[in-house]
Tab-separated table of C-alpha atoms in Angstrom:
chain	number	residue	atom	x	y	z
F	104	UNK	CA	-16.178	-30.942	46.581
F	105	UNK	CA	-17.271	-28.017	44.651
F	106	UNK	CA	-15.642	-26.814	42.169
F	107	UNK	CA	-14.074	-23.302	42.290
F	108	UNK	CA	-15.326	-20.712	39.843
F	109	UNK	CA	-12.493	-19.086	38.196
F	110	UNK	CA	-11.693	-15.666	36.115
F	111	UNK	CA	-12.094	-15.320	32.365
F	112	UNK	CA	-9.250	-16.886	30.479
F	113	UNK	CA	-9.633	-20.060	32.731
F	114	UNK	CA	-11.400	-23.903	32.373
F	115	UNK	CA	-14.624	-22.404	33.465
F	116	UNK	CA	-14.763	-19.817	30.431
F	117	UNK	CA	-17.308	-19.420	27.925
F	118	UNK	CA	-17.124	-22.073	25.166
F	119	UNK	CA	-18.443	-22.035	21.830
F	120	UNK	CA	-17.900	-25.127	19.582
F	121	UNK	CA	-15.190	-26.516	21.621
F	122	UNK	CA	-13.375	-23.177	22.068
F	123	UNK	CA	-13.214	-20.265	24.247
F	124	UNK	CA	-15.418	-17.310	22.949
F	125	UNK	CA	-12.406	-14.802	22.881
F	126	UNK	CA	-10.573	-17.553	20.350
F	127	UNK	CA	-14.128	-17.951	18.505
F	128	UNK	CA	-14.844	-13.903	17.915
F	129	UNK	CA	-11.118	-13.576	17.373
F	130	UNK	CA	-11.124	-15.619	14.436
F	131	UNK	CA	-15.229	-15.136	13.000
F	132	UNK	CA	-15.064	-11.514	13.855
F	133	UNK	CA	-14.006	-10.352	10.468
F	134	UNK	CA	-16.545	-12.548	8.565
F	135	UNK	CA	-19.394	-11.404	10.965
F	136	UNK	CA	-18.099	-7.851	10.583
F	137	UNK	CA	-18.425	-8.109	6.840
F	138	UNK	CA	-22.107	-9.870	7.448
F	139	UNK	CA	-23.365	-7.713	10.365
F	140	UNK	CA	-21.858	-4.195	8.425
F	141	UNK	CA	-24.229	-5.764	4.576
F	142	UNK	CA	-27.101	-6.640	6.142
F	143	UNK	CA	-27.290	-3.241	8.232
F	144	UNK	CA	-26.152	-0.488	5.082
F	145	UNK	CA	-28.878	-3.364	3.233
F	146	UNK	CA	-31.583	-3.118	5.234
F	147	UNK	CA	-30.974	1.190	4.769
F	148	UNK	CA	-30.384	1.160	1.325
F	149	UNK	CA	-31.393	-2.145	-0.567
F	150	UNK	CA	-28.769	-0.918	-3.684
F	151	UNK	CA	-26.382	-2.374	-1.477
F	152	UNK	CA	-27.060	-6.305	-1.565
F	153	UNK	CA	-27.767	-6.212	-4.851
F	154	UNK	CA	-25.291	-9.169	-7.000
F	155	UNK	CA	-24.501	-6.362	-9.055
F	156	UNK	CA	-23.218	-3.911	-6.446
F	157	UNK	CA	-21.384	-7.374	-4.793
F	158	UNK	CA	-19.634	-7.931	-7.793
F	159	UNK	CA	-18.111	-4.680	-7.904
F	160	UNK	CA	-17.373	-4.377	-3.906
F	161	UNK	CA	-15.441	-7.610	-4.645
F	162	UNK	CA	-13.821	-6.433	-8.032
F	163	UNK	CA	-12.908	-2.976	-5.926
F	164	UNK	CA	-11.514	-5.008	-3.145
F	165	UNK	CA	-9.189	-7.544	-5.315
F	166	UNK	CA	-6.466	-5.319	-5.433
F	167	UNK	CA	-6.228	-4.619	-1.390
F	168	UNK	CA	-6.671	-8.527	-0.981
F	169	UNK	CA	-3.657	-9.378	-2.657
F	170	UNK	CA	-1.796	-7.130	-0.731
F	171	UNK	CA	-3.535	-7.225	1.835
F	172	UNK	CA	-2.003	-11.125	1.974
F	173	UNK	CA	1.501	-10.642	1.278
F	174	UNK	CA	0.903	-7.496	4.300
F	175	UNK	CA	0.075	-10.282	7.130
F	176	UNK	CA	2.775	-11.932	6.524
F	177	UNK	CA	5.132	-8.756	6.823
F	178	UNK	CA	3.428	-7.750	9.995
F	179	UNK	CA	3.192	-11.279	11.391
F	180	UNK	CA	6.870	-11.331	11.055
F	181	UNK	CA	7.076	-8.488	13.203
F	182	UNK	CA	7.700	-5.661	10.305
F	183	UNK	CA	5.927	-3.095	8.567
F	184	UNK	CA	5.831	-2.281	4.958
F	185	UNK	CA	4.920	1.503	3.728
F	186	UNK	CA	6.584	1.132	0.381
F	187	UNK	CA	4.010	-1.350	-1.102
F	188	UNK	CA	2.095	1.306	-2.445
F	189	UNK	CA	5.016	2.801	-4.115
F	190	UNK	CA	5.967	-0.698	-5.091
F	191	UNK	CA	2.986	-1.310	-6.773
F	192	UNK	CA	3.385	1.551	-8.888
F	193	UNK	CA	7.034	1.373	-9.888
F	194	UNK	CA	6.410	-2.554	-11.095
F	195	UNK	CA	3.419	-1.269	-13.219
F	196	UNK	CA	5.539	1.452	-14.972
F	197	UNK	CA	8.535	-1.472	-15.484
F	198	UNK	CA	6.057	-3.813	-17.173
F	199	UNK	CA	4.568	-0.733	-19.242
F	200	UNK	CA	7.836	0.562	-19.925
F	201	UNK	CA	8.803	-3.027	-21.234
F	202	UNK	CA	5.560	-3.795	-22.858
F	203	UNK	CA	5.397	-0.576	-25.193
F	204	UNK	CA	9.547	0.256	-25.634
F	205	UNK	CA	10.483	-2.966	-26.099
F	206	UNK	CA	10.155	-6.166	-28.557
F	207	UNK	CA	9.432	-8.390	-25.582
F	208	UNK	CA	5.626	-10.182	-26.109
F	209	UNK	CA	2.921	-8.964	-23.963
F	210	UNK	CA	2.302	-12.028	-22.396
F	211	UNK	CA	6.472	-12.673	-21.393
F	212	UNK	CA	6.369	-8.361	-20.507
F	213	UNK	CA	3.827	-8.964	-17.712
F	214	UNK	CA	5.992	-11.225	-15.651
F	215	UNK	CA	8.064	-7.616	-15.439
F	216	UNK	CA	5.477	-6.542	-12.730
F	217	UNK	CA	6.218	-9.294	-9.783
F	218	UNK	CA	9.662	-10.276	-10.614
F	219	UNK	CA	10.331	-6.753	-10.101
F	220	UNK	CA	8.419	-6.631	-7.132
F	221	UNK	CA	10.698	-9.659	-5.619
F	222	UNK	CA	13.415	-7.322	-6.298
F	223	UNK	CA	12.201	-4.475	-4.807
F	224	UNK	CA	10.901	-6.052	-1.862
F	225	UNK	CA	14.651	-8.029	-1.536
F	226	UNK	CA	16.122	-4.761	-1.362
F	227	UNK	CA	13.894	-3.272	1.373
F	228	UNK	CA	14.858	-7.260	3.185
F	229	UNK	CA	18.322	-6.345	2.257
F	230	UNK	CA	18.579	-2.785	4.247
F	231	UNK	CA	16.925	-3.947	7.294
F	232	UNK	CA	18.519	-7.230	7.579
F	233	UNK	CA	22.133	-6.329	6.629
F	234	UNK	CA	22.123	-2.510	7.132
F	235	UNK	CA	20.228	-2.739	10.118
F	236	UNK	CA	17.612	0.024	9.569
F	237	UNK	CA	13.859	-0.471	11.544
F	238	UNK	CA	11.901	-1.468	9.490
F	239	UNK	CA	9.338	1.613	9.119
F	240	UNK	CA	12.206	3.891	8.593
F	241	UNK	CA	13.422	1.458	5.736
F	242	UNK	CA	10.413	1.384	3.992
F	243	UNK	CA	9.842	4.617	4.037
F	244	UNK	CA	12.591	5.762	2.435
F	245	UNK	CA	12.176	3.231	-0.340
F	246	UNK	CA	8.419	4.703	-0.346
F	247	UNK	CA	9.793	7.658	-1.348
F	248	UNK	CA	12.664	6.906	-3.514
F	249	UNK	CA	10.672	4.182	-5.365
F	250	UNK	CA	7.971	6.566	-6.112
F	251	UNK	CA	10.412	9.431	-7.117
F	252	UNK	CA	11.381	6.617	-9.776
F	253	UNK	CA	8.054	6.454	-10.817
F	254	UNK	CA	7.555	10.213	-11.273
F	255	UNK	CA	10.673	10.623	-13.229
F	256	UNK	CA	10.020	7.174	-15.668
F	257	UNK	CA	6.096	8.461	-16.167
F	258	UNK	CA	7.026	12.355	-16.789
F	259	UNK	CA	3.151	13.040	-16.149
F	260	UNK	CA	2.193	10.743	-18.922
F	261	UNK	CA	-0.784	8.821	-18.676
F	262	UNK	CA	-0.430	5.457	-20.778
F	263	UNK	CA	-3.425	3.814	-21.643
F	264	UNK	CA	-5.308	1.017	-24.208
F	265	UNK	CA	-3.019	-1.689	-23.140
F	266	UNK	CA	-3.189	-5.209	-24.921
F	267	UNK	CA	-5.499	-8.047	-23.774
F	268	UNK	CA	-2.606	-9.929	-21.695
F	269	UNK	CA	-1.878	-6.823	-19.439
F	270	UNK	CA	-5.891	-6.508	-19.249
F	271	UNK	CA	-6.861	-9.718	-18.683
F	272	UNK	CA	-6.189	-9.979	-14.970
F	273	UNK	CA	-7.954	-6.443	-13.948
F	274	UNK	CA	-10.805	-6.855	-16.671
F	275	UNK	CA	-12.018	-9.788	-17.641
F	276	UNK	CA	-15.041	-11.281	-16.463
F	277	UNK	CA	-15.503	-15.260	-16.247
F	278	UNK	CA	-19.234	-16.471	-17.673
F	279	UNK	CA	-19.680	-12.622	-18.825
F	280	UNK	CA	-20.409	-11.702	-14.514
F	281	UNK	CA	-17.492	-12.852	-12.314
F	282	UNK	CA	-14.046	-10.616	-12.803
F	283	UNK	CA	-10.717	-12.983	-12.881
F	284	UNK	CA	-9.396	-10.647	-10.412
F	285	UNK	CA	-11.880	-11.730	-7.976
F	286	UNK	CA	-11.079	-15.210	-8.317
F	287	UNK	CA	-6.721	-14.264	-8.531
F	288	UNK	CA	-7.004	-12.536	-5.204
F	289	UNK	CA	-9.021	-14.715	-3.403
F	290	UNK	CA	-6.781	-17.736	-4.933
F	291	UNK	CA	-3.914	-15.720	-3.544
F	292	UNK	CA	-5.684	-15.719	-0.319
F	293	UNK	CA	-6.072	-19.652	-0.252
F	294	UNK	CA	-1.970	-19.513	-1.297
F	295	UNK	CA	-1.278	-17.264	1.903
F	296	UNK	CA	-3.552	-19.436	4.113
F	297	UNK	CA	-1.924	-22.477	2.957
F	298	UNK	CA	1.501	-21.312	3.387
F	299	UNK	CA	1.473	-19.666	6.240
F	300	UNK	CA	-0.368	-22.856	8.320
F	301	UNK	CA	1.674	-25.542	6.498
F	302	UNK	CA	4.977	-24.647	5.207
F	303	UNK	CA	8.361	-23.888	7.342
F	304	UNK	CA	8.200	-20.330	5.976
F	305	UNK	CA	4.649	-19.599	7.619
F	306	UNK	CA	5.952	-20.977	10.970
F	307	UNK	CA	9.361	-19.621	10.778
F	308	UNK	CA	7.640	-15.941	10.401
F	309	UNK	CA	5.513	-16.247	13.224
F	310	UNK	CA	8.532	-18.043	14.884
F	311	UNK	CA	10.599	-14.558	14.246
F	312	UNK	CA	7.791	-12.073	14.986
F	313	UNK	CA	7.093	-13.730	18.525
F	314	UNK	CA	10.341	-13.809	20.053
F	315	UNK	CA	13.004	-13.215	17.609
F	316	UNK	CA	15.643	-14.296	20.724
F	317	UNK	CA	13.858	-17.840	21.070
F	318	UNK	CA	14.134	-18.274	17.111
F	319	UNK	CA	17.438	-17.478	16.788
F	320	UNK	CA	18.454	-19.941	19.871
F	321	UNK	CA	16.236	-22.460	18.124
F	322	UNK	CA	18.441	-22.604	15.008
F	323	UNK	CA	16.061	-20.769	12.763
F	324	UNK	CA	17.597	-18.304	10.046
F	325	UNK	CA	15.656	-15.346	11.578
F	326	UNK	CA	17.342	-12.681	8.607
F	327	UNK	CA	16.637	-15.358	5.800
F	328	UNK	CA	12.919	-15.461	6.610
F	329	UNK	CA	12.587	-11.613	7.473
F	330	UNK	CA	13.869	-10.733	4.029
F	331	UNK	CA	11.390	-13.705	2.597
F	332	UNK	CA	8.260	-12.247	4.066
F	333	UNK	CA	9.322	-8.582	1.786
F	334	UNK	CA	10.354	-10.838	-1.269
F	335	UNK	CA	6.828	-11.996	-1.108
F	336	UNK	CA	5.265	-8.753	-0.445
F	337	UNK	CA	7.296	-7.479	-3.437
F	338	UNK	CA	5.669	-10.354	-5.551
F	339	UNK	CA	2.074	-9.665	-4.344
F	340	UNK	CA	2.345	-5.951	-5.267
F	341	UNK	CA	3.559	-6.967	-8.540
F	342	UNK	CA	0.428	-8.638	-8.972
F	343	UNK	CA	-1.268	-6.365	-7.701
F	344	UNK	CA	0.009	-3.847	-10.220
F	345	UNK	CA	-1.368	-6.061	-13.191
F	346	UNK	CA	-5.006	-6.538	-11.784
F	347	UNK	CA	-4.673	-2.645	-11.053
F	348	UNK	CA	-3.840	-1.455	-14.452
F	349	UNK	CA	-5.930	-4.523	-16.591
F	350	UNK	CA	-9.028	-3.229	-14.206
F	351	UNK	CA	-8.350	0.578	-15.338
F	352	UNK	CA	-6.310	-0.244	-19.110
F	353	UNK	CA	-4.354	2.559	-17.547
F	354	UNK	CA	-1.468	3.561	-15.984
F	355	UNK	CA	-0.233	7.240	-14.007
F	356	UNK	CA	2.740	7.564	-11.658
F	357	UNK	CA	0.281	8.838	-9.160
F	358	UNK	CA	-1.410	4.940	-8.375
F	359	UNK	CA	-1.102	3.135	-5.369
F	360	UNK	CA	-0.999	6.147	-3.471
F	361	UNK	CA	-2.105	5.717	0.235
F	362	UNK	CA	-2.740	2.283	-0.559
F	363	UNK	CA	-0.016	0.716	2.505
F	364	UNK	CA	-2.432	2.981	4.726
F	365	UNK	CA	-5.485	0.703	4.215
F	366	UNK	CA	-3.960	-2.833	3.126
F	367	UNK	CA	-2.103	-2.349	6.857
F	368	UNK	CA	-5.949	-1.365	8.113
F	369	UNK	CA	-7.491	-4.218	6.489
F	370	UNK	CA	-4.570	-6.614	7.750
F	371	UNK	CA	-5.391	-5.335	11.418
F	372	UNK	CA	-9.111	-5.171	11.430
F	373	UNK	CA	-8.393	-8.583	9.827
F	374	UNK	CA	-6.738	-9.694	13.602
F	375	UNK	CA	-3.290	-9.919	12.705
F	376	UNK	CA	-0.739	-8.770	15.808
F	377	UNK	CA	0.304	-5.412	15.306
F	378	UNK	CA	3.488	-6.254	16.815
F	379	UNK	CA	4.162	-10.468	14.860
F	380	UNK	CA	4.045	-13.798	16.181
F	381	UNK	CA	0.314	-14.259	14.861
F	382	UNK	CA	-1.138	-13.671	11.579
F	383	UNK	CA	-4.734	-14.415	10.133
F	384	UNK	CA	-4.597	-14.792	6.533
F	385	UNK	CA	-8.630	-14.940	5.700
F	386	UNK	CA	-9.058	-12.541	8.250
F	387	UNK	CA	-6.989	-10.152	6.020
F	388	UNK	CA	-8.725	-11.150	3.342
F	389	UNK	CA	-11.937	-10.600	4.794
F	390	UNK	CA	-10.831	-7.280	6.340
F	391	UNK	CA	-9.893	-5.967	2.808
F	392	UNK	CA	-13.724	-7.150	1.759
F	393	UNK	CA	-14.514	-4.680	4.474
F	394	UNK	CA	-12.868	-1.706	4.043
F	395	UNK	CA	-14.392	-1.752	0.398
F	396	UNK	CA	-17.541	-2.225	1.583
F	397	UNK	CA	-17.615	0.906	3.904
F	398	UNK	CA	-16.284	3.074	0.977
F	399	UNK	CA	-19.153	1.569	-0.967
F	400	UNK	CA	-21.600	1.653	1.495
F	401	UNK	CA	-20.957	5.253	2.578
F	402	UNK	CA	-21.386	6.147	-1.322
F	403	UNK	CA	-24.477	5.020	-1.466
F	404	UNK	CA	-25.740	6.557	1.160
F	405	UNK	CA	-24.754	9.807	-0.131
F	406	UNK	CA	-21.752	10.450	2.570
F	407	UNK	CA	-19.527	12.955	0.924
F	408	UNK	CA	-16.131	11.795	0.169
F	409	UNK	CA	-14.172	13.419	2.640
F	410	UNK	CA	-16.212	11.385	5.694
F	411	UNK	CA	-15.470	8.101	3.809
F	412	UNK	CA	-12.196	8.937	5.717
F	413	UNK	CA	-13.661	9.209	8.891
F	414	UNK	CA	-15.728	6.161	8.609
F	415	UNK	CA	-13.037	3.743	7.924
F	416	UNK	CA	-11.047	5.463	10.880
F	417	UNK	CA	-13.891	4.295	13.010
F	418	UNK	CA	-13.765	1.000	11.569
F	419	UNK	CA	-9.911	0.700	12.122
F	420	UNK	CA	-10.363	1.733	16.035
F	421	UNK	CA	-12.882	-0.364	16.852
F	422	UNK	CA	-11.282	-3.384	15.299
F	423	UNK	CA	-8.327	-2.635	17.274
F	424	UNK	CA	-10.436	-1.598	20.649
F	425	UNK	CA	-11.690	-5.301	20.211
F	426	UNK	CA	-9.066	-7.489	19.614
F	427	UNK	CA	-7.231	-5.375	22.175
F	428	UNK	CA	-9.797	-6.074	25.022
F	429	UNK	CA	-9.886	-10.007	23.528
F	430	UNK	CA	-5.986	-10.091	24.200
F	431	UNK	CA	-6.328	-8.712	28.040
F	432	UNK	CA	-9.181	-11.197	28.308
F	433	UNK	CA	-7.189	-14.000	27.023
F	434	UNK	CA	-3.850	-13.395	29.091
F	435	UNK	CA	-6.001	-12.444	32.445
């Protein structure tokens, strides 16, 4: 008897290494988007490829990793976090603050940054769990009110020349070539992935963000785990803070500006759900890698700044055109 062809989605689909090719592009499209995007700005303008340009695409992109991370798991939980650049910011000026007005050692004063960041990232868990706020409209308001901390803490004063602990993270290079904060955020990223594929708090989140209903009914502690994912977001943008500053041995109330724009980009091109239940941790990571690399790229080839905007908004709506058209595919 002959067997029936069927539509995509089905037995008869399109398999590549044992799997179907929407799974396969799904989760290799961010690594062949970072591959396919180098070789093509290479091939125009050879600058690009070069180790030394790599090295500093990576050192750019360390900072968006790590939050880019702590991000997928926000959004995999079905949240949103637009405080993180805000949060970022206000843990820097704590650990500077306690660093230079304080007797507290340098190395003890940069543990400031993400325990403050758990804090600040309970209290956003806090008002949408318990005050029962949405989530965008939460973090929002503790965008603004955590920055308006900043402002009034920094007074428009730059601090600068920090000690070697605060720069060490952001600064130092391994061997002379490779900067720590490379190897931090791409540690974190091996964290994340870890945790989120083999821990209760990985599967809990993507539990929550998939049907919250089904999770609740299945005995899971749905508001423990939501305010988890922001704890750990908190944590990562305290960490983020000290790569930020040790990379610039600087500090102004004005960083991490616009930053929760592109970590949620880079967590999306990366082919985490918009909406929770799935998360991809290394594509994240990898979609961070990207975003710096168009930036970059467009530099070099003499874009002016103002269409580096443009270019990542392509980037952003193809990524999303794809894995949008890979979904319909994939429940046809």
């Amino acid at each position: 008897m002959a067997k029936s062809t069927q539509t995509s989605g089905s037995k008869d689909e399109l398999h590549i290494f044992g799997r179907p090719w929407t799974y396969q592009v799904e989760r290799l499209g961010p690594i062949a988007a970072v591959i396919i995007f180098g070789a093509v700005v290479g091939i125009i303008e050879p600058r690009f490829l070069s180790a030394r340009n790599m090295i500093n695409v990576l050192y750019q992109s360390a900072t968006y990793i790590i939050l880019a991370v702590g991000m997928t798991f926000v959004i995999t939980g079905a949240g949103i976090d637009i405080s993180v650049g805000s949060m970022l910011a206000l843990t820097g000026i704590l650990m500077v603050f306690t660093i230079e007005y304080t007797p507290i050692p340098p190395w003890l004063g940069i543990w400031v940054a993400p325990l403050s960041g758990m804090v600040l990232g309970l209290l956003n868990g806090l008002f949408i769990t318990k005050l029962k706020v949405p989530d965008f409209i939460a973090t929002i308001a503790t965008m603004i009110g955590y920055r308006g901390i900043v402002l009034i803490m920094a007074g428009g004063v730059v601090h600068y020349r920090f000690p070697f602990t605060v720069r060490f993270l952001g600064a130092y290079r391994l061997f002379g070539l490779i900067p720590i904060s490379i190897i931090v955020a791409f540690a974190i990223g091996a964290l994340g992935y870890y945790v989120y594929n083999n821990t209760y708090f990985g599967r809990y989140t993507a539990a929550l963000g998939g049907n919250r209903e089904s999770a609740i009914l299945a005995g899971i502690e749905v508001d423990k785990y939501k305010i988890l994912t922001y704890v750990f977001m908190g944590f990562l943008a305290g960490v983020a803070a000290l790569v930020t500053i040790g990379r610039l041995d600087a500090f102004h109330a004005t960083y991490g500006e616009f930053m929760e724009i592109d970590t949620i980009a880079a967590v999306i091109i990366g082919g985490t759900a918009l909406f929770g239940g799935y998360g991809r941790v290394w594509g994240s990571v990898f979609g961070a890698l990207l975003m710096s690399m168009v930036v970059n790229g467009a530099v070099l080839l003499g874009f002016p700044y103002f269409y580096q905007y443009v270019l990542v908004g392509i980037v952003i709506l193809v990524a999303v055109s794809i894995y949008t058209f890979l979904g319909t595919r994939r429940t046809a």
